Structures are given as structure tokens and as C-alpha cells.
Coordinates of C-alpha atoms in Angstrom, one line a residue:
X1 CA 66.5 -2.0 -2.2
X2 CA 66.6 1.0 -4.5
X3 CA 64.4 4.0 -4.9
X4 CA 64.4 7.7 -4.4
X5 CA 66.7 7.3 -1.4
X6 CA 69.5 6.5 -4.0
X7 CA 70.4 8.4 -7.1
X8 CA 73.3 6.2 -8.3
X9 CA 70.8 3.7 -9.7
X10 CA 69.7 6.4 -12.1
X11 CA 73.3 7.2 -13.0
X12 CA 74.1 3.5 -13.6
X13 CA 71.1 2.8 -15.8
X14 CA 72.1 2.0 -19.4
X15 CA 70.5 4.0 -22.2
X16 CA 70.8 4.5 -25.9
X17 CA 71.9 7.9 -27.3
X18 CA 71.5 8.7 -31.0
X19 CA 73.1 11.4 -33.2
X20 CA 70.5 13.5 -34.9
X21 CA 72.9 14.8 -37.5
X22 CA 73.7 11.2 -38.7
X23 CA 70.0 10.3 -38.6
X24 CA 69.4 13.2 -41.0
X25 CA 72.5 12.6 -43.2
X26 CA 71.4 9.0 -43.8
X27 CA 67.7 9.8 -44.1
X28 CA 66.7 7.7 -41.2
X29 CA 63.6 8.0 -39.1
X30 CA 64.1 9.6 -35.7
X31 CA 63.2 6.7 -33.4
X32 CA 61.0 8.5 -30.9
X33 CA 57.8 7.5 -32.6
X34 CA 59.1 4.0 -33.0
X35 CA 59.4 3.8 -29.2
X36 CA 55.9 5.2 -28.6
X37 CA 54.4 2.7 -31.1
X38 CA 56.2 -0.2 -29.5
X39 CA 58.3 -0.8 -32.7
X40 CA 61.7 0.1 -31.3
X41 CA 63.0 -3.5 -31.5
X42 CA 66.4 -5.2 -32.0
X43 CA 65.6 -5.8 -35.7
X44 CA 64.8 -2.2 -36.3
X45 CA 67.9 -1.1 -34.4
X46 CA 70.1 -3.5 -36.4
X47 CA 68.6 -2.3 -39.7
X48 CA 69.3 1.4 -38.8
X49 CA 72.9 0.5 -37.9
X50 CA 73.6 -1.1 -41.3
X51 CA 75.6 0.8 -43.9
X52 CA 76.7 3.5 -41.5
X53 CA 80.2 2.2 -40.8
X54 CA 82.9 3.7 -43.0
X55 CA 86.7 4.0 -43.2
X56 CA 86.5 7.8 -43.1
X57 CA 90.3 8.4 -42.8
X58 CA 91.1 6.0 -45.7
X59 CA 93.8 4.0 -44.0
X60 CA 92.2 0.7 -44.7
X61 CA 91.7 -0.1 -41.0
X62 CA 88.4 0.1 -39.2
X63 CA 89.1 1.4 -35.8
X64 CA 88.3 4.2 -33.3
X65 CA 89.2 6.8 -36.0
X66 CA 86.3 5.8 -38.3
X67 CA 82.5 5.9 -38.3
X68 CA 80.3 3.1 -36.9
X69 CA 76.7 2.3 -36.6
X70 CA 76.9 1.6 -32.9
X71 CA 79.6 2.2 -30.2
X72 CA 79.3 1.0 -26.7
X73 CA 81.3 -0.4 -23.8
X74 CA 82.2 -4.0 -23.0
X75 CA 78.9 -4.2 -21.1
X76 CA 76.9 -3.3 -24.2
X77 CA 75.8 -6.8 -25.0
X78 CA 74.1 -7.1 -21.6
X79 CA 71.8 -4.2 -22.5
X80 CA 70.2 -6.3 -25.3
X81 CA 70.0 -9.4 -23.0
X82 CA 68.0 -7.5 -20.3
X83 CA 66.3 -5.3 -22.9
X84 CA 64.8 -8.5 -24.3
X85 CA 63.1 -9.3 -20.9
X86 CA 65.6 -11.9 -20.0
X87 CA 67.3 -12.8 -16.7
X88 CA 69.3 -15.7 -15.4
X89 CA 67.7 -15.8 -11.9
X90 CA 63.9 -15.8 -11.3
X91 CA 61.8 -16.5 -8.2
X92 CA 59.6 -19.5 -7.5
X93 CA 56.2 -19.6 -5.8
X94 CA 57.9 -19.4 -2.4
X95 CA 59.9 -16.3 -3.5
X96 CA 63.1 -18.4 -3.5
X97 CA 65.6 -17.5 -6.3
X98 CA 66.1 -20.2 -8.9
X99 CA 68.6 -20.3 -11.8
X100 CA 66.3 -20.7 -14.8
X101 CA 67.5 -19.1 -18.0
X102 CA 65.2 -19.3 -21.0
X103 CA 67.7 -21.1 -23.3
X104 CA 65.5 -20.9 -26.4
X105 CA 64.9 -17.2 -26.2
X106 CA 68.5 -16.4 -25.2
X107 CA 69.7 -18.2 -28.3
X108 CA 67.3 -16.3 -30.4
X109 CA 68.4 -12.9 -28.9
X110 CA 72.0 -13.9 -29.2
X111 CA 71.5 -14.6 -32.9
X112 CA 70.2 -11.1 -33.4
X113 CA 72.9 -9.5 -31.3
X114 CA 75.7 -11.3 -33.1
X115 CA 74.5 -9.6 -36.2
X116 CA 75.0 -6.3 -34.5
X117 CA 78.1 -6.8 -32.4
X118 CA 79.9 -9.6 -34.2
X119 CA 83.3 -8.4 -35.2
X120 CA 83.0 -9.7 -38.8
X121 CA 79.9 -7.6 -39.5
X122 CA 81.6 -4.2 -39.2
X123 CA 78.5 -2.6 -37.7
X124 CA 79.6 -1.9 -34.1
X125 CA 82.7 -1.0 -32.3
X126 CA 83.7 -1.6 -28.6
X127 CA 86.7 0.5 -27.9
X128 CA 89.4 -0.4 -25.4
X129 CA 88.4 2.4 -23.0
X130 CA 85.0 3.9 -22.3
X131 CA 86.2 7.4 -22.9
X132 CA 87.0 6.6 -26.6
X133 CA 83.4 5.7 -27.4
X134 CA 82.3 8.9 -25.7
X135 CA 84.6 10.9 -27.9
X136 CA 83.6 9.1 -31.1
X137 CA 79.9 9.9 -30.4
X138 CA 80.8 13.6 -29.7
X139 CA 82.6 13.8 -33.0
X140 CA 79.7 12.4 -35.1
X141 CA 81.5 9.0 -35.6
X142 CA 78.7 6.9 -34.2
X143 CA 75.0 6.8 -35.0
X144 CA 74.1 5.2 -31.7
X145 CA 76.0 5.2 -28.4
X146 CA 75.2 2.8 -25.5
X147 CA 76.2 4.1 -22.1
X148 CA 74.9 4.7 -18.6
X149 CA 72.9 7.8 -17.9
X150 CA 75.7 9.6 -15.9
X151 CA 77.5 10.1 -19.2
X152 CA 74.8 12.4 -20.6
X153 CA 76.5 15.2 -18.6
X154 CA 79.7 14.8 -20.7
X155 CA 77.7 15.4 -23.9
X156 CA 76.8 19.0 -23.0
X157 CA 79.6 20.3 -25.3
X158 CA 78.6 18.2 -28.2
X159 CA 77.9 20.4 -31.3
X160 CA 75.5 18.0 -33.0
X161 CA 72.1 17.4 -31.5
X162 CA 71.5 14.1 -29.8
X163 CA 68.6 12.2 -28.3
X164 CA 68.0 9.7 -25.6
X165 CA 66.2 6.4 -26.0
X166 CA 65.4 3.2 -24.0
X167 CA 67.2 0.0 -25.0
X168 CA 65.4 -1.7 -27.9
X169 CA 62.9 -4.5 -27.2
X170 CA 63.2 -8.1 -28.4
X171 CA 60.1 -7.7 -30.6
X172 CA 56.9 -5.8 -30.9
X173 CA 55.0 -8.4 -28.8
X174 CA 57.1 -7.5 -25.7
X175 CA 55.0 -5.5 -23.4
X176 CA 57.5 -3.0 -22.2
X177 CA 61.1 -1.6 -22.6
X178 CA 63.6 -2.9 -20.1
X179 CA 67.1 -2.0 -19.1
X180 CA 69.4 -2.7 -16.3
X181 CA 71.6 -1.0 -13.7
X182 CA 75.2 -1.8 -13.6
X183 CA 76.2 -3.9 -10.6
X184 CA 78.4 -1.1 -9.2
X185 CA 75.2 0.9 -8.4
X186 CA 74.8 1.2 -4.7
X187 CA 71.7 -0.3 -2.9
X188 CA 70.2 0.1 0.6
X189 CA 70.5 -3.1 2.6
X190 CA 69.2 -4.0 6.1
X191 CA 71.3 -6.6 7.8
X192 CA 70.3 -6.5 11.4
X193 CA 67.0 -8.3 11.9
X194 CA 66.4 -6.9 15.4
X195 CA 66.3 -3.4 14.0
X196 CA 64.8 -4.0 10.6
X197 CA 61.4 -2.4 11.3
X198 CA 63.0 0.8 12.6
X199 CA 65.6 0.8 9.8
X200 CA 62.8 0.3 7.2
X201 CA 60.9 3.3 8.6
X202 CA 64.0 5.5 8.5
X203 CA 64.8 4.5 4.9
X204 CA 61.2 5.1 3.9
X205 CA 61.3 8.6 5.5
X206 CA 64.6 9.3 3.7
X207 CA 63.1 8.1 0.4
X208 CA 60.0 10.4 0.8
X209 CA 62.1 13.4 1.5
X210 CA 64.4 12.6 -1.4
X211 CA 61.3 12.2 -3.7
X212 CA 60.2 15.7 -2.6
X213 CA 63.5 17.5 -2.8
X214 CA 66.5 15.6 -4.2
X215 CA 65.0 13.7 -7.1
X216 CA 63.4 16.8 -8.7
X217 CA 66.7 18.6 -8.5
X218 CA 68.5 15.7 -10.1
X219 CA 65.9 14.7 -12.7
X220 CA 64.1 17.9 -13.5
X221 CA 66.9 20.4 -13.3
X222 CA 70.1 18.5 -14.0
X223 CA 68.8 15.9 -16.6
X224 CA 65.8 17.5 -18.2
X225 CA 66.8 21.2 -18.4
X226 CA 70.6 21.2 -18.6
X227 CA 71.6 18.0 -20.4
X228 CA 68.7 16.7 -22.6
X229 CA 68.0 18.9 -25.6
X230 CA 64.3 18.2 -26.4
X231 CA 61.1 17.2 -24.8
X232 CA 61.0 13.9 -26.5
X233 CA 64.2 12.8 -24.7
X234 CA 62.6 13.6 -21.4
X235 CA 59.7 11.3 -22.3
X236 CA 62.1 8.6 -23.5
X237 CA 64.0 8.9 -20.2
X238 CA 60.8 8.3 -18.3
X239 CA 60.2 5.1 -20.3
X240 CA 63.8 3.9 -19.8
X241 CA 63.8 4.4 -16.1
X242 CA 60.3 2.8 -15.6
X243 CA 61.4 -0.8 -15.9
X244 CA 64.9 -1.6 -14.7
X245 CA 66.1 -5.1 -14.1
X246 CA 68.2 -6.4 -11.2
X247 CA 69.5 -9.9 -11.8
X248 CA 71.2 -11.8 -9.0
X249 CA 73.5 -13.4 -11.6
X250 CA 74.8 -10.0 -12.5
X251 CA 75.1 -8.7 -8.9
X252 CA 77.0 -11.8 -7.9
X253 CA 78.7 -12.3 -11.3
X254 CA 82.1 -13.1 -9.8
X255 CA 80.6 -15.9 -7.8
X256 CA 78.2 -17.4 -10.4
X257 CA 80.5 -17.0 -13.4
X258 CA 77.7 -17.1 -15.9
X259 CA 76.8 -13.5 -16.6
X260 CA 79.7 -12.9 -18.9
X261 CA 78.8 -15.8 -21.3
X262 CA 76.3 -13.7 -23.3
X263 CA 78.5 -10.7 -23.9
X264 CA 81.5 -12.9 -24.7
X265 CA 79.6 -14.9 -27.3
X266 CA 78.0 -11.8 -28.8
X267 CA 81.3 -10.1 -29.6
X268 CA 83.0 -13.3 -30.7
X269 CA 80.3 -14.1 -33.2
X270 CA 79.2 -17.4 -31.6
X271 CA 75.6 -18.3 -30.9
X272 CA 76.3 -21.6 -29.0
X273 CA 75.0 -20.4 -25.6
X274 CA 73.8 -23.8 -24.4
X275 CA 77.2 -25.5 -24.4
X276 CA 79.0 -22.5 -22.8
X277 CA 76.3 -22.3 -20.1
X278 CA 76.4 -26.1 -19.4
X279 CA 80.1 -25.9 -18.5
X280 CA 79.4 -23.4 -15.7
X281 CA 75.9 -24.3 -14.6
X282 CA 76.9 -26.7 -11.8
X283 CA 79.2 -24.1 -10.1
X284 CA 76.5 -21.4 -10.5
X285 CA 73.9 -23.6 -8.8
X286 CA 76.3 -24.4 -5.9
X287 CA 77.1 -20.8 -5.4
X288 CA 73.4 -19.8 -5.4
X289 CA 72.5 -22.5 -2.8
X290 CA 75.3 -21.2 -0.6
X291 CA 74.0 -17.6 -1.0
X292 CA 70.4 -18.6 -0.2
X293 CA 71.7 -20.5 2.9
X294 CA 73.6 -17.5 4.0
X295 CA 70.6 -15.2 3.7
X296 CA 68.4 -17.7 5.5
X297 CA 70.8 -17.8 8.4
X298 CA 70.3 -14.0 8.8
X299 CA 66.6 -14.4 9.5

């Protein structure tokens, strides 16, 4: 469970930052209104990233010393997967988790993301260490920067103005913007069945008090007043935090072994998700069945 009892789920939520100076330099539309109009999509994001990359130091090598349309971490591809309203694990009519990826839509999303992240397209850069991307954005060498919310604090010293956005949608027909929390975000879990009612009441009381005292201090003071630089970003942050996705395949990624398929293909330039998934599906199903059995034994 997550909620106001926990702040790390906010810190570990992926967002999209954008550099206002580069938006102006390249005569691009600030994307706030695109978000409000439901038009902040993968296609629009990709189009804005085009023609930004440049070998600014003139050494003939495109690397961390140059300018890029989009810089992110090795988890960056996952933001577009979940931002497109996709998951690996869903729940059936009995509330039992089932491994049921939408293969057709995943392939379509992957095709779009390869155009953004594929190494041959020279649109995006994923540095070897997360601090490099942070520095590149601070130094106006990235139009967009994908990272978790906790990194906004490190942008306080950035000279150029920046804004905060939710992750782009798959298309305009998608009803909402989605993002996901990194799996290292803590959660509250009740393990002892005999005390679950009491534990639940205590957690609820803690959440209520946190909602009244802690969350305002974190959200209103730290994020809204100290770190974000305009009222629009505050609105965008509300939108981004409203719909966050928790996917069992991500939480148990080491056991299932399927979560990394999308991000690996996206950066390598391949769109053949079906065959890659087929190789790992059997193991993933077996691991899920064992996990369900384990939870059932706790009841």
C-alpha cells in the first residue's frame, strides 16, 4: 500500500523536465497547454525532440559533451511504456493477478519509442551514470530530461528556467496521463493476518496525520515554493502524481525476468517484442503462480 503515510513514492515518481531556454531558442511551444488539452503525446514529444541534437564541441563524436533532445536514465524507456497505459500484470474478475500484456499495443508503443531512443536516431542520450544527465540538463544540453521527482531539488541552482511535465500519453484518445514509481520506492505491507485490522487502523491514522501535516510540508513548501519555478509546473505535478502505476512485473522484475525487455529493445532499435517475450513467458508465469501461492498461504 502507498499513500500519505509514505513520501518516497512521490520522490520515486518519474516526471519530464523541460528547458525553457531551449524551448525559446528553437521556437517551440511550451507544452503546458498541450498537457491541458490532452495533446501531450508520444508523437508530439518525439517531434519536439527532433533537430535539437548537435555536436556542439565539434569533435565529431556525439556524447555527454553535446546537446540532445532528450536525456534520461536507463529506466527512461519504462516511462513511455507505463505512460501509454500499459502493464504486464492485470487482475481478473476474482482479483487474481494474471500475466496479460497487450502485445499489439506494446509493439505500437515500442515502434514510437525506438524513434526517440534508438541509438541510430541521434535524438536521445542515456549516459553511463545518472548524475551526467542531471549535469547536461543543468547546462542547457538537453531539451527534455526524464528523472524521478526527487531530482528536482538538485535543479535549484540551474540558471535557465525549467518546467515540470507528466510523461506523454500514447495518443489523444488516452483518457489520462500515467507514470510509475520506481520499484525501490517503499510501501506499507501488513504480513500478520491476526493483527491486520489493528495494523490497518494504525496505518490509516498515520496516513491521516501525514495528510494534515507532513504532505503539505513536502508538497506545498518543498516542491511548490522552493523548487518549482512557476504555477504551471505545480499544476503539472498534480496531474503527474494523480495516476501512478504499480506493476507486479516491475516490483518482482528479478523473478519474472520480463520487465527489462521493453527498455532493452527500445535502446537497441528493435521492435520485435513478441519473440523476446515468448522466450521468457513460461518462467514468468511459473514465478507468478508461486508468488500467488505464497500470498494465499498467508491468508
